[in-house]
Structure formats: C-alpha cells, structure tokens
CSV table of C-alpha atoms in Angstrom, one decimal:
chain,number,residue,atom,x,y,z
A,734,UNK,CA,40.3,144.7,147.8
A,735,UNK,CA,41.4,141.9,145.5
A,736,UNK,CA,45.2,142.2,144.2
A,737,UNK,CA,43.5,140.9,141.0
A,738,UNK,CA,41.2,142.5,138.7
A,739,UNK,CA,39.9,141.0,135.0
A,740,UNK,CA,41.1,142.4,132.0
A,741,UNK,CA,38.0,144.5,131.2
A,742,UNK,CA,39.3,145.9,127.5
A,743,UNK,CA,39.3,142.0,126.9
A,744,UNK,CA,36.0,141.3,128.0
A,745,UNK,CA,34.2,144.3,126.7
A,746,UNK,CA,35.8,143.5,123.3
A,747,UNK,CA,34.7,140.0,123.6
A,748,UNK,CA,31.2,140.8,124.5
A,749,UNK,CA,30.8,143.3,121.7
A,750,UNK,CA,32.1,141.4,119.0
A,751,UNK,CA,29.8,138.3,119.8
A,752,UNK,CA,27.1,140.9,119.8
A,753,UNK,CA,27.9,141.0,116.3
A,754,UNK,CA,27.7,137.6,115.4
A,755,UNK,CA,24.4,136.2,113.9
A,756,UNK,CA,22.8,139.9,112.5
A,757,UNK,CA,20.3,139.5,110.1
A,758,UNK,CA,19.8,142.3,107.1
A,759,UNK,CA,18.0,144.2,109.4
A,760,UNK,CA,20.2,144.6,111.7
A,761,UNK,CA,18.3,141.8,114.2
A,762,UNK,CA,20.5,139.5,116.7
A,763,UNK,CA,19.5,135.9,116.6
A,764,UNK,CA,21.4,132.8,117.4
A,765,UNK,CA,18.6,129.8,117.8
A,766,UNK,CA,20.3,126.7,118.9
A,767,UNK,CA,22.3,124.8,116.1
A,768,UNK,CA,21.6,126.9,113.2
A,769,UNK,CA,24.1,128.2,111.1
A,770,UNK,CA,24.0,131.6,113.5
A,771,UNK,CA,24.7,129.6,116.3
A,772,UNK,CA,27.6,127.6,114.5
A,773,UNK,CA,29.7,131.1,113.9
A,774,UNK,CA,28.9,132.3,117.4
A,775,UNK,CA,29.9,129.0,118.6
A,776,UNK,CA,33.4,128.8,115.9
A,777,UNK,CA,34.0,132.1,118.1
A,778,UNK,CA,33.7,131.0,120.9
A,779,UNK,CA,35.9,128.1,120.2
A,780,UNK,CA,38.7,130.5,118.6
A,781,UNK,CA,39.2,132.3,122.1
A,782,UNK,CA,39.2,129.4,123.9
A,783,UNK,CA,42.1,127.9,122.0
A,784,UNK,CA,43.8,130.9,122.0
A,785,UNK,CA,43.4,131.2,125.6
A,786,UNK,CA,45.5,127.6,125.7
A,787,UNK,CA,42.4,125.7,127.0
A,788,UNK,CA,41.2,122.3,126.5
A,789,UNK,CA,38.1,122.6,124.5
A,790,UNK,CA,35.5,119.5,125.0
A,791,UNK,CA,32.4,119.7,123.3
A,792,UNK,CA,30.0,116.5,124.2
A,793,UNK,CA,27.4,114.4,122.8
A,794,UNK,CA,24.4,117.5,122.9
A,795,UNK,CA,26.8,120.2,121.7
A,796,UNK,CA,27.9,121.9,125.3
A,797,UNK,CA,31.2,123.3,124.9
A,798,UNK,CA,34.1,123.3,127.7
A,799,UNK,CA,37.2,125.1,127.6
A,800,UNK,CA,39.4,123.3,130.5
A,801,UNK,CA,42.3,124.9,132.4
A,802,UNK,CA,44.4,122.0,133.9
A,803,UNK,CA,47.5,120.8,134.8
A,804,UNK,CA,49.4,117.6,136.5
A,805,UNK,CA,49.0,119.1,139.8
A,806,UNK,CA,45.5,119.1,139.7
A,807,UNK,CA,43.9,117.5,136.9
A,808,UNK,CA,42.7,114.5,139.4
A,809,UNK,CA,40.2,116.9,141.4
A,810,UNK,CA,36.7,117.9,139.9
A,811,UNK,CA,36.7,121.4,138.2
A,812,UNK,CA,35.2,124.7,139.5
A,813,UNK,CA,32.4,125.6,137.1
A,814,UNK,CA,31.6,128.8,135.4
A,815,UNK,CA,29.6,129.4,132.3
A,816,UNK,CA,26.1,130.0,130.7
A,817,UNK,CA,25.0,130.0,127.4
A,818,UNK,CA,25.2,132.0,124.0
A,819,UNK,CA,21.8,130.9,122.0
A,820,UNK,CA,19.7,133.6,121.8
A,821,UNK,CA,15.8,134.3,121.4
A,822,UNK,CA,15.1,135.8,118.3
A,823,UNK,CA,16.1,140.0,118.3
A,824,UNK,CA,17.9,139.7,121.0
A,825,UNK,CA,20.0,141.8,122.9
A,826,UNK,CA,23.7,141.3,123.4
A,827,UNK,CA,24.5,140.3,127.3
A,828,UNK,CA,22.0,137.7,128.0
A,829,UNK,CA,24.1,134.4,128.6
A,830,UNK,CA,26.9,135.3,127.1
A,831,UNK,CA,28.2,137.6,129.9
A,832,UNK,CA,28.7,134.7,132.1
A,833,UNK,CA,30.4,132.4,129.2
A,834,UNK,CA,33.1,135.1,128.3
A,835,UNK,CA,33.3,136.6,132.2
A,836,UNK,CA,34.3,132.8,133.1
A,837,UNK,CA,36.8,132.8,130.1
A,838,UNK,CA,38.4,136.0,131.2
A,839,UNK,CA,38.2,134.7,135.1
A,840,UNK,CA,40.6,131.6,133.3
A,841,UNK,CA,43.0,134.0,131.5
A,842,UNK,CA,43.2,136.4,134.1
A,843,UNK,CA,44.0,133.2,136.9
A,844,UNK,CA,46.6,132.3,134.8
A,845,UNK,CA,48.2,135.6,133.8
A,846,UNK,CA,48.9,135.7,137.2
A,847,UNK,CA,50.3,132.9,137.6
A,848,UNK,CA,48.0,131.4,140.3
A,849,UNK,CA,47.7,127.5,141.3
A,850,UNK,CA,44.6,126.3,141.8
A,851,UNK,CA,44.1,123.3,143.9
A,852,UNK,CA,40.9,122.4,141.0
A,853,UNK,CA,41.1,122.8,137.8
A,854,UNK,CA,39.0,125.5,136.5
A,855,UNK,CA,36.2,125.3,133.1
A,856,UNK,CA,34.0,127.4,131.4
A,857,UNK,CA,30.7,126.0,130.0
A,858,UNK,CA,28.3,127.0,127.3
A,859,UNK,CA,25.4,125.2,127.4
A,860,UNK,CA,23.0,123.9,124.0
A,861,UNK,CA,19.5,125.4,123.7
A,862,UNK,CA,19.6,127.2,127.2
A,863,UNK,CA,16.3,129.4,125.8
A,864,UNK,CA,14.7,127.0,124.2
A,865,UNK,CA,13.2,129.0,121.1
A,866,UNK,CA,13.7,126.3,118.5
A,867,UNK,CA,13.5,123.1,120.8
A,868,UNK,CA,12.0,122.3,123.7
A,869,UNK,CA,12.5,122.6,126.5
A,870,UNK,CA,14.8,125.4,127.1
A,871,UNK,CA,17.8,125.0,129.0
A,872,UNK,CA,18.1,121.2,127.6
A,873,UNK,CA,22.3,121.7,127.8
A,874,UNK,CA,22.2,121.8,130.9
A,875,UNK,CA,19.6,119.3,132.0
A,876,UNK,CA,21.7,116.8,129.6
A,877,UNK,CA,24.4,117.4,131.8
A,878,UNK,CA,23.0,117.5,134.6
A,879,UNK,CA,21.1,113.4,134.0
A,880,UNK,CA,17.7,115.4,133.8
A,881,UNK,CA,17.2,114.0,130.2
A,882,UNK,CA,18.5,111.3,128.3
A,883,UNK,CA,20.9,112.4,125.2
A,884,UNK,CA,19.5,110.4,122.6
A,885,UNK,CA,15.8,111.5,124.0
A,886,UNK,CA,17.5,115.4,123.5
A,887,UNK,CA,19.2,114.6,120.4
A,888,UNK,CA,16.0,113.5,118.4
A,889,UNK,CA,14.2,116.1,119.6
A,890,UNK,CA,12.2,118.0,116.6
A,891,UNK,CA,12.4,121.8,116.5
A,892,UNK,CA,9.7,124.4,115.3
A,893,UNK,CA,11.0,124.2,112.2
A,894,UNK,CA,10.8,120.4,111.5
A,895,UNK,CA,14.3,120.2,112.0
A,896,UNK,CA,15.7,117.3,114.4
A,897,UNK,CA,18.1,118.7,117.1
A,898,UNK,CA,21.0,115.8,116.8
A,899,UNK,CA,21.5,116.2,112.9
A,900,UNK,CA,21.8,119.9,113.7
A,901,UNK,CA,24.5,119.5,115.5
A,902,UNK,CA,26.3,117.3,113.0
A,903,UNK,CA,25.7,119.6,110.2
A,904,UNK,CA,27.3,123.0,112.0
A,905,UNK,CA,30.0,119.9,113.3
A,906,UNK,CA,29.0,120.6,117.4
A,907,UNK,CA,27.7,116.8,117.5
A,908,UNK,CA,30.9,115.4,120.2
A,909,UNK,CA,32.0,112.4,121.3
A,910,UNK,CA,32.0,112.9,125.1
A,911,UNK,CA,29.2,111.7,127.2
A,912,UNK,CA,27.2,115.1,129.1
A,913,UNK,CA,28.6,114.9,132.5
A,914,UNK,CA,31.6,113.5,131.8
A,915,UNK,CA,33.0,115.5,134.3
A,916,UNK,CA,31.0,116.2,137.7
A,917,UNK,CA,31.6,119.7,139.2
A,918,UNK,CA,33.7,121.1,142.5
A,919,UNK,CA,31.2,123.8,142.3
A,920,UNK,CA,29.1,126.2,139.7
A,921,UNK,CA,29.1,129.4,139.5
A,922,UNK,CA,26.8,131.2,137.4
A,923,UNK,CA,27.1,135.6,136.4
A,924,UNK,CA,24.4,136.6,134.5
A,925,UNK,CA,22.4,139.9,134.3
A,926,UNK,CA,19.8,140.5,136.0
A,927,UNK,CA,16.7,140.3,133.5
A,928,UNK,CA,14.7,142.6,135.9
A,929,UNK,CA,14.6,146.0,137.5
A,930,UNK,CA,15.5,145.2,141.1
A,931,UNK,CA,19.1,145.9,141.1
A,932,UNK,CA,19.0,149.2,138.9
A,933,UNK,CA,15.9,150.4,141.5
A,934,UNK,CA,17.5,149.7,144.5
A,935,UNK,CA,20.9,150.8,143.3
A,936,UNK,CA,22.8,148.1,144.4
A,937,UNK,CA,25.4,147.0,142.2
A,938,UNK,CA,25.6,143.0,143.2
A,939,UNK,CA,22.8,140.2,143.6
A,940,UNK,CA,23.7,137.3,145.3
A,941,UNK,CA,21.6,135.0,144.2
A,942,UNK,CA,20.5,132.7,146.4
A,943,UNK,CA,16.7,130.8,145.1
A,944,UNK,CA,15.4,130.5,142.0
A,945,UNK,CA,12.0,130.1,141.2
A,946,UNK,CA,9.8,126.9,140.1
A,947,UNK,CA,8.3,127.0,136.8
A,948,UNK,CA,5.2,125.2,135.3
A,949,UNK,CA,4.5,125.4,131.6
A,950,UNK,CA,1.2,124.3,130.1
A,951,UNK,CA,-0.9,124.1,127.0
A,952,UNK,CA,-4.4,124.1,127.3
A,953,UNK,CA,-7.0,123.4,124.2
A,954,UNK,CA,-10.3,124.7,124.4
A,955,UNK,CA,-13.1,123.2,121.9
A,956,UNK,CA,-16.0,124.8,120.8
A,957,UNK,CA,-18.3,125.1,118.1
A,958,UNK,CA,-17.7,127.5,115.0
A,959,UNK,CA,-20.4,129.6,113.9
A,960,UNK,CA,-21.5,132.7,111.8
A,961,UNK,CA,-20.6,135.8,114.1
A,962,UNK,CA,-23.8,137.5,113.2
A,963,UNK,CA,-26.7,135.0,113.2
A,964,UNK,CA,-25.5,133.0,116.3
A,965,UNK,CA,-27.5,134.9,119.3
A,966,UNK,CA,-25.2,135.5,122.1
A,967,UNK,CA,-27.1,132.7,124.2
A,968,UNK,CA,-26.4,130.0,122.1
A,969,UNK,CA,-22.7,130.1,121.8
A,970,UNK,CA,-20.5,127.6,122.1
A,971,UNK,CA,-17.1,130.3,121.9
A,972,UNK,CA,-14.0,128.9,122.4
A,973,UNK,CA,-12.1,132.3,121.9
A,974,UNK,CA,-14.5,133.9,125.3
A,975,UNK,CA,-13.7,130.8,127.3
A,976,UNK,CA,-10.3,131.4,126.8
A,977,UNK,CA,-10.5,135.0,127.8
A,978,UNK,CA,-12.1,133.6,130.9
A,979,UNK,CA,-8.7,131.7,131.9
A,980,UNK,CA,-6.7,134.5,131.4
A,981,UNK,CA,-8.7,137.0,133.3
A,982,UNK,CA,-8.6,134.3,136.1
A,983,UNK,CA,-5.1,133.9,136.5
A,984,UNK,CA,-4.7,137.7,136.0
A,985,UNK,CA,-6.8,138.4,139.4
A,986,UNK,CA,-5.4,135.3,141.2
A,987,UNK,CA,-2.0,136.6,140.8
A,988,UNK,CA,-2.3,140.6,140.9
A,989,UNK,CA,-4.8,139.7,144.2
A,990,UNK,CA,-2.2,137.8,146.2
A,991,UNK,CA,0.4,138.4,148.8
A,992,UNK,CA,2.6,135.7,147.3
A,993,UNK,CA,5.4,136.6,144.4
A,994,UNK,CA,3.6,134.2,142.5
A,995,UNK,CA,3.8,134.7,138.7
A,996,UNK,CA,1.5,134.0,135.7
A,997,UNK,CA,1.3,134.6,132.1
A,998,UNK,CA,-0.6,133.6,128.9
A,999,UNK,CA,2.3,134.1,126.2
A,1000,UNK,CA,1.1,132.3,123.5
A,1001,UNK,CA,-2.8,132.1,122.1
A,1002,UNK,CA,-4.5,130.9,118.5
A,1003,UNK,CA,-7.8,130.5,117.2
A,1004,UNK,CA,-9.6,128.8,114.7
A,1005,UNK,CA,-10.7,129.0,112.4
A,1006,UNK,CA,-9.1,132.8,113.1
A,1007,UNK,CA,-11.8,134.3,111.4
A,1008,UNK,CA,-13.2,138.1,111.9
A,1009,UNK,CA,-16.6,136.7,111.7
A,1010,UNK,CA,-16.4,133.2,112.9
A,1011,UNK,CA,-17.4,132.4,116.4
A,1012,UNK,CA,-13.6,130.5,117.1
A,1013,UNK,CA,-14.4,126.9,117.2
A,1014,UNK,CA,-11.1,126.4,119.1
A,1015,UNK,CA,-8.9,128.4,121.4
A,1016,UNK,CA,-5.2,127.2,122.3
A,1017,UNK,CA,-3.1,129.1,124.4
A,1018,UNK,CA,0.3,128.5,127.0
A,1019,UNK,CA,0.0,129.2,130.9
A,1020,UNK,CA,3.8,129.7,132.6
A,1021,UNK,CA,3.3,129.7,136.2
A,1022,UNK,CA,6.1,130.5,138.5
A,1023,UNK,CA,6.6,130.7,142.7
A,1024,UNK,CA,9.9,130.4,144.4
A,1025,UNK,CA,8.1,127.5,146.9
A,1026,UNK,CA,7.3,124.7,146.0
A,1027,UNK,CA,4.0,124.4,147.4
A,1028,UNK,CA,2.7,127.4,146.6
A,1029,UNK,CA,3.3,126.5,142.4
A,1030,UNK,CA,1.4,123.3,143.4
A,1031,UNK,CA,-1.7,124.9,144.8
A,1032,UNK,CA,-1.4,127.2,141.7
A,1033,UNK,CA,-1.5,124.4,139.0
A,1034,UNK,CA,-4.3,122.8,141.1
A,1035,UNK,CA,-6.6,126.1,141.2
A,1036,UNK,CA,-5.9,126.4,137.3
A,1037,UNK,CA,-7.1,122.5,137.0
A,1038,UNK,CA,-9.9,123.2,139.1
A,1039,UNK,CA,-11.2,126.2,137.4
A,1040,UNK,CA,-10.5,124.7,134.1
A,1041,UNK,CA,-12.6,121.9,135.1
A,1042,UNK,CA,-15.5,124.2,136.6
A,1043,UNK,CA,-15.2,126.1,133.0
A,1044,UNK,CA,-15.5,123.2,130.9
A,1045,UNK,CA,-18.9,121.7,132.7
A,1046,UNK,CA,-20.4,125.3,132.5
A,1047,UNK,CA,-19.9,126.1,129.2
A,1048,UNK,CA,-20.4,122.4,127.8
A,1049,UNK,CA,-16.7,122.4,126.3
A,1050,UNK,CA,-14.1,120.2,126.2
A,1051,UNK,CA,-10.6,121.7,128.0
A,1052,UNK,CA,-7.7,119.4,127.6
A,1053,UNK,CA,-4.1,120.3,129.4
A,1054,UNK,CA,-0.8,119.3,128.2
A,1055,UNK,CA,2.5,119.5,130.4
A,1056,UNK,CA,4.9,121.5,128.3
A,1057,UNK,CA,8.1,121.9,130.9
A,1058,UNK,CA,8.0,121.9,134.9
A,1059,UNK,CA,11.2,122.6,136.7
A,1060,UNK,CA,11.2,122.7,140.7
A,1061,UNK,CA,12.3,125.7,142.7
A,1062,UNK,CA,16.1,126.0,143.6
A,1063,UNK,CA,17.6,127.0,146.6
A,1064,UNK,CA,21.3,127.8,145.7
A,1065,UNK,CA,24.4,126.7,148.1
A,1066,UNK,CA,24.7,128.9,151.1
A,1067,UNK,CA,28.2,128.8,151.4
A,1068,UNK,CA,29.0,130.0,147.5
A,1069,UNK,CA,26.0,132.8,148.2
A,1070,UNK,CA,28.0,133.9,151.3
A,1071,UNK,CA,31.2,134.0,149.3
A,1072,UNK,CA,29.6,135.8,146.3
A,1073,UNK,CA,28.7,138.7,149.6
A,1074,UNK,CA,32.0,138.4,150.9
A,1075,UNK,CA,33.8,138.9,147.3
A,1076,UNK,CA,31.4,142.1,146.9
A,1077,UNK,CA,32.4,143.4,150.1
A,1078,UNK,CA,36.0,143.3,149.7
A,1079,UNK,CA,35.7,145.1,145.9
A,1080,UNK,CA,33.9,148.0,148.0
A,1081,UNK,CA,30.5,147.1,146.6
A,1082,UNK,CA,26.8,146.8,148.1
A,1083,UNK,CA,24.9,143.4,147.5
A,1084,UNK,CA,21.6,141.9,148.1
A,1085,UNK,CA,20.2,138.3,148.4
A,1086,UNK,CA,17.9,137.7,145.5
A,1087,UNK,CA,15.5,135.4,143.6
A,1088,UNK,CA,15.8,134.5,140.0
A,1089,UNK,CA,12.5,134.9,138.3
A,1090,UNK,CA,13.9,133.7,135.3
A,1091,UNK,CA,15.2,129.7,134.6
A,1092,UNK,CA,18.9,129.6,134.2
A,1093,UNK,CA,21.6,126.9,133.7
A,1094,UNK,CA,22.3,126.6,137.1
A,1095,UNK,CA,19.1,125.3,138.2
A,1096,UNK,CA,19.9,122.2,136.3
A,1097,UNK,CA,24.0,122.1,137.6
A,1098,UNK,CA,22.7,122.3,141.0
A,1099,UNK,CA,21.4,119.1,140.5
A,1100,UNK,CA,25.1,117.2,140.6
A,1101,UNK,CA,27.5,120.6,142.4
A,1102,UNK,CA,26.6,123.2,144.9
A,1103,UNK,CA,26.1,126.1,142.5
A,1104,UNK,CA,24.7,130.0,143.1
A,1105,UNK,CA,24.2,132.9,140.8
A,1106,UNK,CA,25.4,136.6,140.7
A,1107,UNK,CA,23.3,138.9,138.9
A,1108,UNK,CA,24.5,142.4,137.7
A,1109,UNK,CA,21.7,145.2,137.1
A,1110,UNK,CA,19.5,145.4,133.5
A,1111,UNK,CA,18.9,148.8,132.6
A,1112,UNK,CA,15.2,149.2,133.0
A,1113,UNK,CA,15.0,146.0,133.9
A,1114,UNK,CA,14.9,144.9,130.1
A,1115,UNK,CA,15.6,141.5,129.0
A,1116,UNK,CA,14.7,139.6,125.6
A,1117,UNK,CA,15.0,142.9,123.9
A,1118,UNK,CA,17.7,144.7,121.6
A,1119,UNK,CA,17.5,147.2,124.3
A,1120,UNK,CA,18.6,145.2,127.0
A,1121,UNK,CA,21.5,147.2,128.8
A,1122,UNK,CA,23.9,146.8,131.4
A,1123,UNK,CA,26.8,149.5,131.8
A,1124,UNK,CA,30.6,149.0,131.4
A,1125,UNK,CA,31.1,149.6,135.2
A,1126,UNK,CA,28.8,147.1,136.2
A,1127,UNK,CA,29.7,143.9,133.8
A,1128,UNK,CA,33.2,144.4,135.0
A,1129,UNK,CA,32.6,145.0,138.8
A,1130,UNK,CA,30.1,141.4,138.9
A,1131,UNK,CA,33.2,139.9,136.3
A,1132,UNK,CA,35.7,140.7,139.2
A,1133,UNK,CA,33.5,139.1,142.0
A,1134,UNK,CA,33.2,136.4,140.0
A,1135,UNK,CA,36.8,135.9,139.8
A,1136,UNK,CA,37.1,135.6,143.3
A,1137,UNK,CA,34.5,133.5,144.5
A,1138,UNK,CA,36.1,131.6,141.3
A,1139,UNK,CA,39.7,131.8,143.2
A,1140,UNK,CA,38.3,131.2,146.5
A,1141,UNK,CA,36.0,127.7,145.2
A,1142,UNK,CA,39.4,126.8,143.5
A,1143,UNK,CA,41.5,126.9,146.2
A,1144,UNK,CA,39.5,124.3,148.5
C-alpha cells in the first residue's frame, strides 16, 4: 500500500462544484469551448490552481497549465496529467474534468508531503477536447501535440458562426505561449470509463493500453424531389431511401462481424424535409471506429465501394467529405504496467483495456509516452446528466494515479 493517499474531501468538493458551473435555467450542464460557460469554468479552474501555488501557463489555443517546479528540477521535461473541462451540451459532471482536478490534487497532495520529484510535475486542460462547437474535437491537444497548425485552429469557424481565436480573446484565454512549448517526460491521462465494461466485470481499474482509430465522414446523396403521392414507386429518384440503404449496410456489416469494429450514422437531414415530398437530398455523418489500423481501412473502403455501387444503381449522385480521421493508438507499455502495478499495491483488481472513445492522449502520445486509466461509468453512461461514477471509485483511480504520477516523476 502507498504511504500516500489524495485528499478526497478536496477532490469531491472540486468535482462537484465545477459540476455547477455553466447550468442553464433548466437546470442543463453545458460548457462549449470558449463561450462565456467555458470562461467561468475555466476562471475556476485557474482560482485553484493559484491557490494551489502553481504556475499557470495558458498558450496561444487556450490550453491551460498549472506548473509545479522548482530549481532542482525545472531543467527536466514535466510529467503530464490532465484532460479537459468543455463539455457536450447536457452533460454530465465527470467526463474530462475528473482527470483535470485528480492531476491537480495528485500536485497538492505531492507537495503536502513534501516529496522531491526528479521532474517537474503539470496539469493540463485542453481547448475544445469534444469538439461540439468547433471542429474537430480534441483540437487542444492536437495543437499541442504539432497535429494542427495554431493559426489554422485559431480561425476556425464554429456552429454558430463564431471564429474560435476571437473567442478566446473575448473570455481573455487567447495566451502568448506557443502549444508545446514544453515537451512531456510522460502523460498520464484518468478518465472515466464512458462504457459498461468495468461496472460488468466488476473490476475497479482499466489500464488502458490502445485506443481506437476513428474515421468521420459526411456523405451527400442527391436525388430528385417529387410529390409523395403521384410519383409511382418505380420512378423514384429518393434520396431519403438511398440513405436508409447506407445505414442498414453499415448496420449488418458491423453487428455481422467478429471484429470490435464500430459504426454509426449520428447525424441525418433531408430536403426539402417535407411529409409529402419525395427528399430531393439526404445528408448524413458515418463515424467508423476499429482499434487496428487496417481493419478501419478495409471499412472506409467497403463504405466507398458500396457507396459507389449505390450511386450507379439508383442513378444518384453520392459525394463523401472527410470530416476528422485519427489513427489507432497503442499506449506505452511501461506506463500501462505501472498503472497495474500502482493498482496492485492499493489492493485493487485491473484489467487491460481499449478506449472506444477519442481522448486527449491520443494526441500527447504523439510527442511523450502516454497511457490512460479508466474508472467504471455507472451503466456505462456517458454524454448524459446521468453519467455516474461512485465516490469510492473516483478516489481509488485518483490514488493510482498519484503513483504512477510519483513513480514517472522520480525517473
């Protein structure tokens, strides 16, 4: 067992009270990146930090450090920890901001203690990590990580006609420091789970040690609009049944395979969206994912193919646009095996996982070995006001954290 433990009054406090932050009337949670939600979350954030004695660095796309440092260390690259705290829109209170306030209170707790890291230890939260008002989602991180250019990020228009870099002046999150201005030692990552593996199995840990590939797509369908009534079946031209084509397709493609591929139609409009118009157009997103990388290949090609098949046998015109495609991840081994060790020691079971979902540290293990630890979701709910994960369990994945933090800081 570790001699230290995290102060979990703090964290739960912390937690909750962000939770608060950025309630509509109705009693909704939403903080979409850079809007004035966002900007008291983030003033939060900031206030702990400072009060917590760090150095707070906030660069050019709006990520937010809070540095522990001090003479005896302050030439080595930091250890890593963070996440995000943007939200989707009715959100629930854990997802992102867990791992931002666990890796403050790791910092606190190291230095209550009086400990001596041989690196110097930061916490991170990323811009835009979900990616509901700009695209694409977790763009703090892929900043920092050289994945996109920060004036290419900056003028990047949101869903609201709003341009990301003025933004981030007006809430004052626009900093002078260039993304990566500091390379990592190593990231670590604590987020919860997002699924229902953990709670099912009853295992209290996931080491994280892959995370899957994802491909996003739009794809435009054009046919011909026409009276509902008069137009015999025959003699359609109907964007709207082409469309329910695709989806059925990918539907039995993925429920028919032995693979842990992924795919879903989230988004879908027609027009003229019309009761009694034959829809003249259908538009609609495809996210595929697959931990390997080759299988997400053949799965984008059998999409193209069929698309193209589709669009000679109906006599239609099927156009594709690449919305966001990320690569799978395979996390560092080493931090994955510390992540079990740390579990073992605290007298807790583990498991070596996938992430289905894209997180910050697919982008950070660009430039530093990184992993993930995931904590269970109560029914596997994510997205969702009722995402849940118990007391016991956000402070039992908060202290493995803090080792594997103590242990990546001591090398």
């Amino acid at each position: 067992m570790s001699a230290l433990s995290i102060n979990a009054e703090r964290l739960l406090n912390r937690i909750r009270a962000l939770g608060e932050i950025g309630r509509d009337s109705d009693g909704r949670l939403t903080r979409l990146a850079a809007s004035d939600a966002d900007k008291a979350g983030r003033d939060r954030l900031v206030q702990w930090l400072r009060e917590a004695e760090l150095e707070v660095v906030v660069d050019r796309i709006g990520n937010i450090f809070g540095i522990w440092r001090d003479a005896g260390n302050a030439e080595n690259a930091p250890v890593l920890v963070g996440s995000h705290i943007d939200t989707v829109i009715d959100a629930g209170i854990y997802d992102g901001c867990y791992g931002v306030l666990s890796g403050l209170e790791v910092i606190q707790t190291l230095r209550e203690a009086g400990t001596a890291p041989a690196h110097p230890i930061a916490v991170a939260a990323f811009t835009n990590e979900e990616g509901v008002r700009y695209a694409p989602d977790m763009m703090g991180s892929l900043v920092y990580a050289g994945g996109l250019s920060v004036d290419q990020a900056l003028a990047t228009v949101g869903t609201d006609g709003s341009v990301l870099g003025e933004e981030l002046r007006r809430i004052g999150y626009a900093g002078a420091d260039g993304p990566g201005f500091s390379k990592p030692h190593a990231y670590v990552e604590l987020h919860v789970e997002q699924g229902p593996v953990l709670e099912r199995e009853g295992v209290p840990i996931g080491a994280v040690e892959n995370l899957q590939g994802i491909s996003w797509q739009r794809v435009t369908i054009e046919g011909v609009a026409n009276h509902a009534g008069t137009t015999p079946m025959s003699m359609r031209s109907d964007a709207g049944h082409a469309a329910a084509r695709v989806i059925a397709f990918l539907y039995d493609r993925a429920m028919t395979s032995n693979t842990p591929t992924v795919a879903t139609v989230g988004c879908i409009a027609f027009e003229p969206n019309a009761i009694n118009v034959i829809p003249s157009r259908a538009t609609f997103t495809v996210d595929l994912r697959d931990p390997d990388a080759e299988r997400l290949r053949a799965e984008e090609a059998a999409l193209a193919s069929y698309l193209h098949d589709l669009a000679a046998a109906e006599d239609m015109t099927i156009a594709t646009e690449r919305l966001a495609r990320f690569e799978p991840v395979t996390f560092d081994a080493r931090i994955v095996g510390l992540i079990e060790e740390a579990a073992t020691m605290r007298g807790l079971a583990s498991k070596r996982m996938t992430s289905g979902a894209g997180h910050d540290a697919q982008m950070v293990a660009r430039v530093a070995p990184a992993a993930m630890i995931f904590v269970p979701s109560v029914g596997g709910i994510s997205h969702n006001p009722r995402e849940y994960t118990t007391d016991g369990d956000l402070v039992a994945g908060a202290n493995v954290l803090l080792d594997v933090v103590q242990r990546l800081a001591a090398d």
